[in-house]
Amino acid sequence: MSQNKKFKRKATVKVLEERCKGCWYCVNYCPTKVLQVSEKMNSKGYHPPVFKENIDENVVCIGCHLCELYCPDFAIVVEELE
Amino acid sequence: MSQMTDMRKTEEEWLRTERLPHVWCPGCGIGIVLNAFLRAVIRRNIPKEKMVVVSGIGCTGRTAGYVNVDSFHTTHGRAIPFAVGVKFARPDLNVVVFSGDGDLFAIGGNHFVNAARRNHDLLIIAVNNFTYGMTGGQHGPTTPTGAYTTTTPYGNPDRPFNIPHLAISLGAPYVARWTTYHVNQLQNSIYKALNMKGFRVIEIISQCPTVYGRRNSMRSPMSMMEYFQKNSVINNKASYEEMELTYKGKIVVGEFRNVGGIPSYEERYEEIIRRAQE
Ligand SMILES: Cc1ncc(C[n+]2csc(CCOP(=O)(O)OP(=O)(O)O)c2C)c(N)n1
Ligand code: SF4
Ligand code: SF4
Ligand code: SF4
Ligand SMILES: [Mg+2]
């Protein structure tokens, strides 16, 4: 399996859930599709994205920060792993 | 911490976070433009006390209330005259006008034209969402011919302004256009323009899914973004005809003019003062 590994996980994503308005730019523009719409709802009724952790070793965050750049609501913080 | 993570954390200091979430609708492009703008300012290492943001009235005009620097939320159409005054009183400040298409080109059109002609030292961030978002989606001077709005239910008969062409014809030293899809190019363009003098114009084609997209079969935020993504063509050497925007047609983007060395109005004025004192 490990020979098939395409990406190395570089970062993690913190979502400031109360700021999210559910536009899904982050989910759509994540190149490795590591974000998904969550089931949970914030106090305004929007479903913030959730970071998929360790679902598949090829589905990893590469720390490109695109989700952060596209978020119109300043709801995402990408933090590099040390 | 990486540089990018550092940047994101610094961004919070440049926002009046106690006012977030902001008023803009889900997927509204204005927040993407503000995000790119703040990153460019942070990269330029501009101290907060050396930056002033001036906005007019409209959804875009609300920006003045979210930036954690001295800012003015002026009357409708008058962002540029206010900004000219700020720059005259304090030539050491970076003065940025951040406003909407209706504010800058309808009621404020005459100010735009004359400030550009005089080459006032201002950076103009013009968010063009093809409509008056705040008041419910009327057509304005940037609405493409044929587009549906509350005031053009059978399609818009007007021809829209070609903003880059207008700015270039008036001698603006820096003129660019991007869409909110072009987050990196937009940030780099603002970064460059922040380091120049004179009347710098960056037009950003932005989505208003709520009142514009809805009437033009682009109801969801992603459908407007996909339109920008699929229809944009980067061409820095575009002709004026190619820069023209049409309904659902190609969107030619790029850095259309970047010319250094043209004295700004403020520089010429200083020269007049010097001569008068001799
Ligand atoms: C003197 C005056 N006339 C009209 C209005 C109503 N008005 C408020 S915002 C607006 C248009 C805003 O359009 P735009 O600048 O494109 O901003 P957007 O909301 O699209 O970001 C108008 C006509 C006003 N506030 N003041
Ligand atoms: S940083 Fe890049 S890879 Fe990681 S979640 Fe965001 S968009 Fe996806
Ligand atoms: S881009 Fe931002 S506002 Fe939009 S769904 Fe993602 S976190 Fe929420
Ligand atoms: S009405 Fe349009 S321009 Fe105004 S906040 Fe909503 S989406 Fe943005
Ligand atoms: Mg508008």
mmCIF file of C-alpha atoms in Angstrom, chain B residues 35-246:
data_model
loop_
_atom_site.group_PDB
_atom_site.id
_atom_site.type_symbol
_atom_site.label_atom_id
_atom_site.label_comp_id
_atom_site.label_asym_id
_atom_site.label_seq_id
_atom_site.Cartn_x
_atom_site.Cartn_y
_atom_site.Cartn_z
ATOM 1 C CA ASN B 35 -9.145 38.235 1.845
ATOM 2 C CA ALA B 36 -6.791 38.793 -1.131
ATOM 3 C CA PHE B 37 -6.461 42.480 -0.308
ATOM 4 C CA LEU B 38 -5.454 41.903 3.317
ATOM 5 C CA ARG B 39 -2.864 39.310 2.299
ATOM 6 C CA ALA B 40 -1.287 41.703 -0.204
ATOM 7 C CA VAL B 41 -1.164 44.482 2.409
ATOM 8 C CA ILE B 42 0.418 42.149 4.978
ATOM 9 C CA ARG B 43 3.020 40.993 2.436
ATOM 10 C CA ARG B 44 3.905 44.635 1.798
ATOM 11 C CA ASN B 45 4.528 45.156 5.529
ATOM 12 C CA ILE B 46 2.412 48.270 5.600
ATOM 13 C CA PRO B 47 1.848 49.383 9.204
ATOM 14 C CA LYS B 48 -1.826 49.685 10.163
ATOM 15 C CA GLU B 49 -1.446 53.380 10.972
ATOM 16 C CA LYS B 50 -0.226 54.040 7.404
ATOM 17 C CA MET B 51 -3.293 52.623 5.688
ATOM 18 C CA VAL B 52 -6.741 54.131 5.191
ATOM 19 C CA VAL B 53 -9.636 52.343 3.512
ATOM 20 C CA VAL B 54 -12.448 54.428 2.038
ATOM 21 C CA SER B 55 -15.713 52.900 0.835
ATOM 22 C CA GLY B 56 -18.949 54.236 -0.570
ATOM 23 C CA ILE B 57 -22.410 52.767 -0.056
ATOM 24 C CA GLY B 58 -23.449 49.281 -1.090
ATOM 25 C CA CYS B 59 -22.640 45.736 -0.032
ATOM 26 C CA THR B 60 -19.017 46.319 -1.087
ATOM 27 C CA GLY B 61 -19.069 49.580 0.828
ATOM 28 C CA ARG B 62 -19.483 47.636 4.045
ATOM 29 C CA THR B 63 -15.804 46.677 3.765
ATOM 30 C CA ALA B 64 -14.844 49.874 5.582
ATOM 31 C CA GLY B 65 -16.487 48.429 8.681
ATOM 32 C CA TYR B 66 -14.441 45.229 8.727
ATOM 33 C CA VAL B 67 -10.881 46.410 8.225
ATOM 34 C CA ASN B 68 -9.050 47.110 11.453
ATOM 35 C CA VAL B 69 -7.490 50.359 10.215
ATOM 36 C CA ASP B 70 -8.789 53.902 9.983
ATOM 37 C CA SER B 71 -11.597 53.721 7.476
ATOM 38 C CA PHE B 72 -14.422 55.840 6.113
ATOM 39 C CA HIS B 73 -17.831 54.600 5.115
ATOM 40 C CA THR B 74 -18.730 57.640 3.051
ATOM 41 C CA THR B 75 -21.922 58.683 1.254
ATOM 42 C CA HIS B 76 -23.003 56.965 -1.943
ATOM 43 C CA GLY B 77 -20.668 57.675 -4.842
ATOM 44 C CA ARG B 78 -18.311 59.886 -2.886
ATOM 45 C CA ALA B 79 -15.575 57.493 -1.818
ATOM 46 C CA ILE B 80 -13.073 58.985 -4.281
ATOM 47 C CA PRO B 81 -13.534 62.650 -3.238
ATOM 48 C CA PHE B 82 -13.166 61.641 0.428
ATOM 49 C CA ALA B 83 -10.047 59.681 -0.405
ATOM 50 C CA VAL B 84 -8.587 62.609 -2.362
ATOM 51 C CA GLY B 85 -9.053 64.752 0.751
ATOM 52 C CA VAL B 86 -7.368 62.189 2.997
ATOM 53 C CA LYS B 87 -4.399 61.961 0.636
ATOM 54 C CA PHE B 88 -4.060 65.757 0.486
ATOM 55 C CA ALA B 89 -4.102 66.077 4.266
ATOM 56 C CA ARG B 90 -1.790 63.128 4.872
ATOM 57 C CA PRO B 91 0.389 62.373 1.849
ATOM 58 C CA ASP B 92 2.272 59.755 3.891
ATOM 59 C CA LEU B 93 -0.743 57.406 3.986
ATOM 60 C CA ASN B 94 -1.634 54.567 1.608
ATOM 61 C CA VAL B 95 -5.162 55.468 0.625
ATOM 62 C CA VAL B 96 -7.330 52.696 -0.803
ATOM 63 C CA VAL B 97 -10.831 53.060 -2.212
ATOM 64 C CA PHE B 98 -12.718 49.769 -1.874
ATOM 65 C CA SER B 99 -16.162 50.033 -3.418
ATOM 66 C CA GLY B 100 -18.797 48.626 -5.737
ATOM 67 C CA ASP B 101 -19.531 49.140 -9.412
ATOM 68 C CA GLY B 102 -22.672 51.194 -8.815
ATOM 69 C CA ASP B 103 -20.943 53.386 -6.279
ATOM 70 C CA LEU B 104 -17.841 54.001 -8.411
ATOM 71 C CA PHE B 105 -19.280 54.134 -11.933
ATOM 72 C CA ALA B 106 -22.930 55.256 -11.658
ATOM 73 C CA ILE B 107 -23.413 57.933 -8.993
ATOM 74 C CA GLY B 108 -19.631 58.255 -8.557
ATOM 75 C CA GLY B 109 -18.701 58.019 -12.237
ATOM 76 C CA ASN B 110 -17.738 61.655 -12.635
ATOM 77 C CA HIS B 111 -15.404 61.466 -9.636
ATOM 78 C CA PHE B 112 -13.759 58.371 -11.070
ATOM 79 C CA VAL B 113 -13.184 59.987 -14.440
ATOM 80 C CA ASN B 114 -11.727 63.204 -13.087
ATOM 81 C CA ALA B 115 -9.593 61.601 -10.369
ATOM 82 C CA ALA B 116 -8.144 59.248 -12.992
ATOM 83 C CA ARG B 117 -7.459 62.145 -15.364
ATOM 84 C CA ARG B 118 -5.599 64.013 -12.609
ATOM 85 C CA ASN B 119 -3.770 60.825 -11.559
ATOM 86 C CA HIS B 120 -4.542 61.100 -7.850
ATOM 87 C CA ASP B 121 -2.426 58.757 -5.773
ATOM 88 C CA LEU B 122 -5.127 56.209 -4.907
ATOM 89 C CA LEU B 123 -5.557 52.459 -5.257
ATOM 90 C CA ILE B 124 -9.059 51.675 -6.487
ATOM 91 C CA ILE B 125 -10.413 48.195 -5.696
ATOM 92 C CA ALA B 126 -13.554 48.097 -7.829
ATOM 93 C CA VAL B 127 -15.781 45.118 -7.074
ATOM 94 C CA ASN B 128 -17.951 44.583 -10.136
ATOM 95 C CA ASN B 129 -20.849 42.233 -9.449
ATOM 96 C CA PHE B 130 -22.811 43.605 -12.449
ATOM 97 C CA THR B 131 -25.544 45.062 -10.245
ATOM 98 C CA TYR B 132 -26.652 47.142 -7.261
ATOM 99 C CA GLY B 133 -26.492 44.287 -4.784
ATOM 100 C CA MET B 134 -27.525 46.113 -1.655
ATOM 101 C CA THR B 135 -30.738 47.602 -2.995
ATOM 102 C CA GLY B 136 -32.033 44.355 -4.462
ATOM 103 C CA GLY B 137 -30.409 43.901 -7.857
ATOM 104 C CA GLN B 138 -31.235 46.806 -10.160
ATOM 105 C CA HIS B 139 -29.296 47.164 -13.410
ATOM 106 C CA GLY B 140 -26.460 49.666 -13.433
ATOM 107 C CA PRO B 141 -23.705 50.921 -15.706
ATOM 108 C CA THR B 142 -21.785 47.632 -15.565
ATOM 109 C CA THR B 143 -24.709 45.262 -16.172
ATOM 110 C CA PRO B 144 -24.017 43.291 -19.368
ATOM 111 C CA THR B 145 -26.344 43.833 -22.327
ATOM 112 C CA GLY B 146 -29.128 41.267 -22.151
ATOM 113 C CA ALA B 147 -28.792 40.470 -18.430
ATOM 114 C CA TYR B 148 -31.910 40.079 -16.294
ATOM 115 C CA THR B 149 -32.270 42.321 -13.255
ATOM 116 C CA THR B 150 -35.196 43.673 -11.253
ATOM 117 C CA THR B 151 -35.284 46.748 -13.515
ATOM 118 C CA THR B 152 -34.583 44.871 -16.772
ATOM 119 C CA PRO B 153 -36.994 41.928 -16.577
ATOM 120 C CA TYR B 154 -36.828 41.405 -20.371
ATOM 121 C CA GLY B 155 -33.067 41.826 -20.601
ATOM 122 C CA ASN B 156 -30.829 44.878 -20.286
ATOM 123 C CA PRO B 157 -30.788 47.104 -23.390
ATOM 124 C CA ASP B 158 -27.772 49.157 -22.161
ATOM 125 C CA ARG B 159 -24.155 48.680 -23.042
ATOM 126 C CA PRO B 160 -21.903 48.320 -19.966
ATOM 127 C CA PHE B 161 -18.799 50.340 -19.168
ATOM 128 C CA ASN B 162 -15.529 48.792 -20.266
ATOM 129 C CA ILE B 163 -13.749 49.742 -17.038
ATOM 130 C CA PRO B 164 -10.135 48.887 -17.945
ATOM 131 C CA HIS B 165 -10.531 50.702 -21.270
ATOM 132 C CA LEU B 166 -12.006 53.723 -19.489
ATOM 133 C CA ALA B 167 -9.170 53.807 -16.937
ATOM 134 C CA ILE B 168 -6.455 53.384 -19.590
ATOM 135 C CA SER B 169 -7.950 56.109 -21.764
ATOM 136 C CA LEU B 170 -7.589 58.486 -18.819
ATOM 137 C CA GLY B 171 -3.939 57.596 -18.306
ATOM 138 C CA ALA B 172 -4.171 55.413 -15.175
ATOM 139 C CA PRO B 173 -0.678 53.928 -14.672
ATOM 140 C CA TYR B 174 -1.841 50.527 -13.370
ATOM 141 C CA VAL B 175 -4.949 48.782 -14.685
ATOM 142 C CA ALA B 176 -5.856 45.146 -14.118
ATOM 143 C CA ARG B 177 -8.909 42.921 -14.080
ATOM 144 C CA TRP B 178 -9.375 39.578 -12.338
ATOM 145 C CA THR B 179 -12.293 37.535 -11.133
ATOM 146 C CA THR B 180 -12.752 36.085 -7.645
ATOM 147 C CA TYR B 181 -11.688 32.732 -9.127
ATOM 148 C CA HIS B 182 -8.171 34.189 -9.637
ATOM 149 C CA VAL B 183 -7.310 34.445 -5.948
ATOM 150 C CA ASN B 184 -3.527 34.325 -6.404
ATOM 151 C CA GLN B 185 -3.302 36.609 -9.433
ATOM 152 C CA LEU B 186 -5.578 39.084 -7.693
ATOM 153 C CA GLN B 187 -3.441 39.091 -4.566
ATOM 154 C CA ASN B 188 -0.273 39.578 -6.627
ATOM 155 C CA SER B 189 -1.852 42.390 -8.594
ATOM 156 C CA ILE B 190 -2.832 44.243 -5.426
ATOM 157 C CA TYR B 191 0.640 43.574 -4.030
ATOM 158 C CA LYS B 192 2.230 45.201 -7.097
ATOM 159 C CA ALA B 193 -0.173 48.120 -7.213
ATOM 160 C CA LEU B 194 0.389 48.899 -3.521
ATOM 161 C CA ASN B 195 3.983 49.698 -4.378
ATOM 162 C CA MET B 196 3.147 52.155 -7.155
ATOM 163 C CA LYS B 197 2.042 55.772 -7.262
ATOM 164 C CA GLY B 198 -0.875 57.383 -9.049
ATOM 165 C CA PHE B 199 -4.371 56.237 -9.908
ATOM 166 C CA ARG B 200 -4.272 52.439 -9.886
ATOM 167 C CA VAL B 201 -7.412 50.552 -10.864
ATOM 168 C CA ILE B 202 -8.107 46.879 -10.215
ATOM 169 C CA GLU B 203 -11.500 45.658 -11.358
ATOM 170 C CA ILE B 204 -12.645 42.400 -9.805
ATOM 171 C CA ILE B 205 -15.497 40.528 -11.421
ATOM 172 C CA SER B 206 -17.330 39.176 -8.396
ATOM 173 C CA GLN B 207 -20.351 37.040 -7.729
ATOM 174 C CA CYS B 208 -23.599 38.233 -6.228
ATOM 175 C CA PRO B 209 -25.483 34.940 -6.238
ATOM 176 C CA THR B 210 -28.337 36.368 -4.172
ATOM 177 C CA VAL B 211 -29.721 39.086 -6.402
ATOM 178 C CA TYR B 212 -27.806 38.796 -9.699
ATOM 179 C CA GLY B 213 -27.039 35.088 -10.037
ATOM 180 C CA ARG B 214 -30.584 34.165 -9.093
ATOM 181 C CA ARG B 215 -32.056 36.034 -12.065
ATOM 182 C CA ASN B 216 -29.434 34.808 -14.512
ATOM 183 C CA SER B 217 -29.541 31.049 -13.889
ATOM 184 C CA MET B 218 -26.522 31.091 -11.565
ATOM 185 C CA ARG B 219 -28.314 30.785 -8.287
ATOM 186 C CA SER B 220 -25.670 28.963 -6.290
ATOM 187 C CA PRO B 221 -22.308 30.437 -5.321
ATOM 188 C CA MET B 222 -20.480 27.595 -7.090
ATOM 189 C CA SER B 223 -22.356 28.114 -10.363
ATOM 190 C CA MET B 224 -21.155 31.728 -10.544
ATOM 191 C CA MET B 225 -17.620 30.633 -9.694
ATOM 192 C CA GLU B 226 -17.748 27.975 -12.421
ATOM 193 C CA TYR B 227 -18.850 30.605 -14.905
ATOM 194 C CA PHE B 228 -15.784 32.714 -14.012
ATOM 195 C CA GLN B 229 -13.519 29.680 -14.151
ATOM 196 C CA LYS B 230 -14.763 28.438 -17.538
ATOM 197 C CA ASN B 231 -15.080 31.776 -19.298
ATOM 198 C CA SER B 232 -11.993 33.659 -18.181
ATOM 199 C CA VAL B 233 -9.106 34.157 -20.557
ATOM 200 C CA ILE B 234 -5.854 35.694 -19.355
ATOM 201 C CA ASN B 235 -4.525 38.157 -21.906
ATOM 202 C CA ASN B 236 -2.377 41.046 -20.684
ATOM 203 C CA LYS B 237 -2.188 42.397 -24.222
ATOM 204 C CA ALA B 238 -5.942 42.345 -24.865
ATOM 205 C CA SER B 239 -7.340 44.953 -27.214
ATOM 206 C CA TYR B 240 -10.023 47.329 -25.935
ATOM 207 C CA GLU B 241 -12.624 45.396 -27.878
ATOM 208 C CA GLU B 242 -11.538 42.153 -26.215
ATOM 209 C CA MET B 243 -11.796 43.739 -22.757
ATOM 210 C CA GLU B 244 -15.486 44.436 -23.313
ATOM 211 C CA LEU B 245 -17.759 42.252 -21.191
ATOM 212 C CA THR B 246 -20.762 40.530 -22.683
#
